[in-house]
Every structure is written in C-alpha cells, then in structure tokens.
Amino acid sequence: MIKQKWHTLEIAELFNSIQSSVNGLSQHEVIERQRIHGYNKLEEKKKKPVLLLFLEKFYDFMIIVLILAAIIAGLAGDMTNAIIIMFIVILNATIGFIQEYRAEKAMESLKKLSALQVKVLRDNTLLEVSSEELVPGDLVWIEAGNIVPADIRLIETHHVFIDEATITGESMPVQKNPNALADEPTALGDLSNMAFKGTLLTGGRAKGVVVETGMQTKIGEIASMLQRKDASTPLQKRMTDFGKKLSYIIIFICILLYVIGMIKGEEPITMLLTAISLAVAAIPEALPALITISLALGAKKLVSKNVLIRKLTAVETLGSVTYICSDKTGTLTQNKMTVVKTFSYSSEKIFNIDLLDLSMALNHDVSINSTGNFIGDPTEIALVEFATKQFSHNELEEIKLKFPRVAEIPFDSVRKCMTTIHQFENAYLIITKGAAESIDRIVNKANLESNILTQSDAWGNEGMRTLAYGHKFIEQLPKEINPTSIENNLVYTGIAGMIDPPREEVKEAIAACKTAGIQTVMITGDHPNTAKTIATQIGLLGKDEWVITGNELSSWSDSEFSNSVEKIRVYARVSPEQKLRIVHALQQKDHFVSMTGDGVNDAPSLKAANIGVAMGITGTDVSKEVAQMILLDDNFASIVKGIKEGRRIYDNIRKFVKYIMTCNSAEIWTLLIAPFLGLPIPLLPIHILWINLVTDGIPGLTLGNEKSEPNIMNRPPRKTNESLFSGGIGYHIIWVGLCMAAVTLSVQAWAVSNNKENWQTMVFTVLALSQLAHVLSIRRENKLIFSERGFSNPSLLLGVLLTFIIQLVVIYMPWANSLLKTKPLSMQELLICIGGAAIVFLAVEMEKLVKKFFFKKA
Ligand code: ATP
C-alpha cells in the first residue's frame, strides 16, 4: 500500500483504497497485515546485547581497581591471590548482572501490563485488543480520555476534541469532523478529519479507520520524542551522594592503614593489596543499584496486590503517604448499580410508552457484546437494565429503530449531563439525562410543580445516586449542535434512584489507614447527600468532620480553604479541575498526597499529587499515562495494600543497608585498630573480599524477603526527607561494627598470644560468623528475635545455613585451605569463633531492649 493523502478521500474511497469495510478486517487479513507492517509500536532505542550488559559490569572504578590489584598480585608472584581476586571480580559482576537483568525484566513485564487497549471491529465483532496489534485498515472506536492509538482517518465523530500538543505544539484542543478535505497543501494542525497517534481525545467519541501504524505514523517520524528515561528516585540520589562522601573517608582510612603498615615494617605489596581490598570492600558503590533492584522487584510483587507501578519512585514513596484522596464511584463503592426507584413526572406517552421508560431506553451508549452482556458505563447499564424490565430485548431494539439517533452531545463531568437527539416522525425528540442540578438548570420551570432538587436530596439521604431526565420536541435542528443550542427549555421527564453498595473491604481499609496516620478523603462528582451517606457507612466521615460541595469550595479564598482543608473528609459535586486545588492545599500543609482519578480531566491533579493513582478498569488512557501507579481492580483497599507493601519494601532496604554497612564498618575498625594493639594485620585481602561478597552477599540478598514488621500499619508515615540512617541506624552501624571488631580482635589477641598457627583463620571465621549472627538479629527491628519470627523467611535461613557450610568448607577442605590461605580449626577453636558471633548476636538483641526502655521513658 502506498502512502496516501488519506484526508482527501471520501469514506467509500477510503475503505476501497485501504481494502477494508464497515465490518472491519477479517482475522486472517489482520495476521497478514501484521506480517507486512509489523506491530504498531514506536521503535525504542536498540537494546544492548546481553553480553555487552554483562561486560559493562566491569566498567566500574572499583572493579578496575580490583583488576589492577589482581595484576599487581600476579606480577609480585602471588598467583593464588591474583586468581581469587579475579574470581571474586567475576562472581560480583555475575551476581550484579543477574540481579539487574531480573529487575529489568520485571519492569518490562510491568510495562506490558500497562499497554493501551483499543476497541476494534474485526469480522463484524467488537473486540478489545492491545494497541500494538492494530494494523492499517482496522476499524476503531475512540472516546474521551483515549490516547489515539495509531494515525486514524475519522469516519464518524460526535463532538470530538483532540489535544494535538504532542505533534503540533498547539495546546488548545481542536475540533474534528469526518468530512473529506480538498487536495491542497494543509498543515498538520488543520487536518480536521485525522487523529494522530499519541494525541489525546479530550472530548466526544469517534469511529475511524487506522491508516498508518508504528514508525509510519506522524509521531514515528518525530524521532526525538521516543526516549523517555525514568529519573532516579530520591533515595537513589541520596545514596549516590552519600556514597561519594563516604568514599573519601574510606580512601583516607585506607591510606592511613597503608602508612601505619609501612611504619610497622609490613611487606609493601601486602599492605597495598590490603588497603585496596578494604577500599573495595568498604565503599558501598553498588548500593544505589541494589536499591533500584529492590524497588523493581518490589514493584513486580505489587502486581499480585493489584497495584501496577509505572514509576519506580512510587514504590519508595508509598510509605510516606499521609492523605489518600479517593474517587467514590467504583473505588470506594462496587460500581454495581441497580435502579431501585423511579418517579415519572411527565404523564406523556408515545406509542403507549411512558416517556421516562422511553428515555431510559434511548439515552445511553450501552451496547451488547457477543455473549449477550451489556457493556458500557455502569450508571447507564443500570438504567438500561431497568428499561429491559419494562421491555424485552426485541422491543428495545424496535424502539431504537423507531427513534433513530441522529446526533448527541456526550457526557462531560462539568455539565454533568448528556443529550441524545432522535428522529421522531417529522420532528426531533431531545432527551437529556444528568445530575438533578443539571436538569433543574435547563428545564422550563414555568409550570413545573415538582421540585427536582428536593426529590434528589431526599433520595441522596438514603445513599441513592439520582439521575434526572428532561426532554423536548423540536421541528428543526439548529445549525450547530452544542449544549447552548440544545440543552435549554426542556420539560422535566422524571428521575431514577439507584444504589451502588460500598465495597466490602473498604471499611477495614479505611480503619487501617487511620491507625497508620493516613487520612482518607472522598472526592466525587456525585450528590453531597449520597456522598455523605456512603462516607458515614464506610467509616470515613467522623463527627466533627465536614462535607463540602464544589460550589462552596469555589466561593472560598485560598487562605479560607487552607484553614479548613484538614477538617474536610468529603468533597461532593466537584469538578475534576477542583481536585488540583485540593492537592495543592494539602501539600501546602506539608501532606504527602495520593490522588485517584480516572477521567481525562483528572490528569493535572494526578500529575500534581505526590502519588497519582489511575484506575485500571475504568480509567482513561490519559489518566493512566500520567499516573505513577494503576489500581488493576479499581479498589481503594488495594491502595492501602500497596502502602503496606511499600512500607515493607522500604523497611527491608533499610535492613539491607544496615547489614551491609555494619559489616563494612566492622572490617574497617578491625583492620584499623589492630596495629594500635600491637597485633599483626588481621586479614588477608582475599579474606576481606570473601567476607564482603560471599558471607555478606548471600544472606543480604534474602533480606528483601522479610515479612513486614507487625507494627507496620500502626506507625505514622515516614517523612520523605527522612534519612535512610534515621532511627538509630547510623549509630548501629558504628557501634555494632566496633563490637564485631572488639570480638574479632579479642579472638586474634588470644590466638596470637597462644601461638596458634591458625590465628588468621580464627579471625576470618569469627568475623564471618558475626555477620551471620547479625543478619539473624536485625530481621526484626524492635522485637526480640526469640519472641517470634522463627521460620518466616526460609530463604534467609537457608542463606545463613549455606554460608555457614561454605565457611566450614573454607576451614576444613585442603584445596580451599590452599586457595584462601586458611588452616583447619580444632573443635575448641571453632566453638570460640561461634561463641564470639553469639556475643554479637546478644549485643544486637540487647540494643532492642535498651531502645525499648528509652522509648518508653520518652
Ligand atoms: P466519582 O467522581 O466518585 O467517580 P461520579 O461518577 O458521580 O462519581 P462523575 O462521573 O463526574 O462522578 O458524574 C457526576 C454526575 O454526573 C453524577 O453524579 C451523575 O449525576 C451524572 N452522570 C454520571 N454519569 C452520567 C451519564 N452517563 N449520563 C448523564 N449523567 C451522568
């Protein structure tokens, strides 16, 4: 197929030239076209080959230093040292690579999950497919909130507005229509019958034919748009900064160690290798990468809790949320509506059909799928279901044929109503349905005896959602069909009341939030009475807490609002634009706000919130695109699960950092203090590297699997600027490191003074086992490990056991002895090492008791 001027074709010509039809393509044709045109996606930057990714792991300052150290050792004739160092380098790179690869795969699978879905007609059946599967010729349906999935020639439009800023830079949405354009040079922004991939449908709905896909689309041609990198998370940035500062201190210590060694007359080459090994071991240069990996693996885990993370930062910051602003319909409630009451004001009948029933049957966008189920907006489905109780399916179809729809003005959340226009004999029947206030605003009140608002208020008090109807007949349609020309002077038809029960799990989730120091706020377009009743039912609204409406909110100044914002629990009849104001007001009070949203107009508030949350089922593409996370089940309770999981992941990152850094601190203290006590250099370079990689590495990797602390949802949210080392972790790293060094040096002193030949193996072993003792204790932050926990994280226990066995191999296997320069220990010596590690364990447990004692006092 050659590239055409699609916008100049009449619709019949279009179908002809792209070889498609009003029934859509056949599945067979789709497969054939996919073969020719490929998938409808923009090419990403070429992926690096796996081997290159692996080799990149060696392109790191510390690793290069180690390789140099190995070469120096080799040149000095110390081949075992050289080989072991190289072995450690390769092992380190391999583990790093595997972890990173896993994390990347996890993020990729998350990306796939958030791929856009598109409604497409194939073989005359309406399907939902991933937008990547579209081919030229596909007949697609798009509506407000959609991101246009390909370049599309529109063939039917209803009040369609598209924001084309991504390709034209013009930020005002442009109106579209299906009319063919003249064949003359036309700017992209003036192609009024085309919709381009990546632009946003801000209003209306349309049908169109896909004409270009993938890199052939306009946006595909603008290559610079393609790459968007995820920025580092605040924690990563802080760790990188911190790591740099720490490196200087450690390098200074290593130089000091070298100088002391030289003064004491040690071998220069040994001292050089020791200093280098210590630098490599103690500088936490891999920590930022390890944090990313933990976050990415955490994000993958969150999918099982129905939380899809789009931006990694969210995993880290979830634990800091202080306010959750939630939609009502579908998030706090089930979105399963049932009409329970109707009131017909107009006694008028057409063909013996009550006008309210007729309106319910005609004014909606519900369709029936191949299995006979209704698909569409749940509010409308409830109304249609109610109508089907009055008419059979066939009668309903007949009514639709008798009153063909000729035009419509789609629903939007500002007007809070929608209108359909139907041919009726030689005239037109206009039907509008919407919020009671909206209908009240546009009906002719001259002879109206009923008060629409009073009726709706009363039903709202019973927790019901109400939808009112109005209608009128006109002889001729105005030239322009828009709300001003049509939605006026209506006759009140009647009102329907429906219930939408709260989700069962929501009450408990809101209570959990309260104990976790998180406030929940309901923001809804619904009636204040309905909102208030539901809010009370789910325990969201307390005694002295407020319900306010969008109108009241607009009458307040910023300072008035700021004074009350923390007392308000329910915002009713708000427009999406007002959500932004709510986010800002809360943020000004130093709150960390999570905001949910599903509509096209929710994008700004989702962006402004600290964590924007979109709905997976009912959410528009636009809201999903800007959100940091998506609720796959639209359920409020999933946010709370996400927060709990986020807190756990963060806790485990802290435990991991605490573990690794304490080990580093122990090595530094041991090596630095020994010369001052008149002891020889305690460890060989390979021992230092071994402890760092093997002894520390294996259990460290499994700390991420620790279950959450029991009080995880009973403590206040973490401040976002809180240091990773807060809560005494900094002190812990220093003092426990010192404690390990004290134990190790005592063992060394004992062994040296008793002329033990294997003193160095004892030092190596006691320090290694102390790490294992330490990890067993810090699994739980404040509670004694004896009191509980036990076997809750088998991977860690196995890791510790495995590391212990490896250490025994290192001590007792002759080949390992010659490799790692160790010597077998007697039973008594081994027990002394185990005893030393036990002292470390008890000391760390004691720390918990002391902390508890002081906290209680405080
Ligand atoms: P939430 O904001 O919690 O999701 P909501 O669904 O009530 O609540 P909107 O979608 O903004 O919020 O709807 C606002 C009001 O518009 C509703 O309360 C209802 O009165 C009216 N409305 C909703 N859907 C339709 C529709 N399909 N046609 C006409 N009016 C509607």
GROMACS .gro file of C-alpha atoms in nm, residues 317-318 320-327 518-521 523 583 586-587 591-597 605-606 608-614 629 631 636 639-640 643:
model
   40
  317THR     CA    1   0.741   0.690   4.846
  318LEU     CA    2   0.423   0.486   4.905
  320SER     CA    3   0.514   0.835   5.309
  321VAL     CA    4   0.153   0.893   5.206
  322THR     CA    5  -0.039   1.097   5.465
  323TYR     CA    6  -0.356   1.165   5.263
  324ILE     CA    7  -0.543   0.945   5.021
  325CYS     CA    8  -0.791   1.138   4.809
  326SER     CA    9  -1.018   0.882   4.654
  327ASP     CA   10  -1.298   0.883   4.399
  518ILE     CA   11  -0.324   0.832   5.691
  519GLN     CA   12  -0.638   1.037   5.631
  520THR     CA   13  -0.886   0.932   5.366
  521VAL     CA   14  -1.087   1.186   5.174
  523ILE     CA   15  -1.384   1.334   4.616
  583VAL     CA   16  -0.397   1.860   4.615
  586LEU     CA   17  -0.298   1.964   5.126
  587GLN     CA   18   0.058   1.985   5.000
  591HIS     CA   19   0.099   1.649   5.337
  592PHE     CA   20   0.213   1.376   5.104
  593VAL     CA   21  -0.090   1.324   4.885
  594SER     CA   22  -0.206   1.028   4.686
  595MET     CA   23  -0.488   1.116   4.446
  596THR     CA   24  -0.700   0.878   4.243
  597GLY     CA   25  -0.858   0.965   3.913
  605SER     CA   26  -0.434   1.657   3.962
  606LEU     CA   27  -0.279   1.312   3.918
  608ALA     CA   28   0.041   1.728   4.083
  609ALA     CA   29  -0.022   1.468   4.352
  610ASN     CA   30   0.279   1.303   4.515
  611ILE     CA   31   0.143   0.971   4.400
  612GLY     CA   32  -0.109   0.985   4.117
  613VAL     CA   33  -0.323   0.672   4.107
  614ALA     CA   34  -0.522   0.576   3.797
  629MET     CA   35   0.059   0.369   3.975
  631LEU     CA   36  -0.506   0.002   4.053
  636PHE     CA   37  -0.949   0.154   4.731
  639ILE     CA   38  -0.405   0.140   4.764
  640VAL     CA   39  -0.382   0.052   5.131
  643ILE     CA   40   0.108   0.136   5.107
   0.00000   0.00000   0.00000
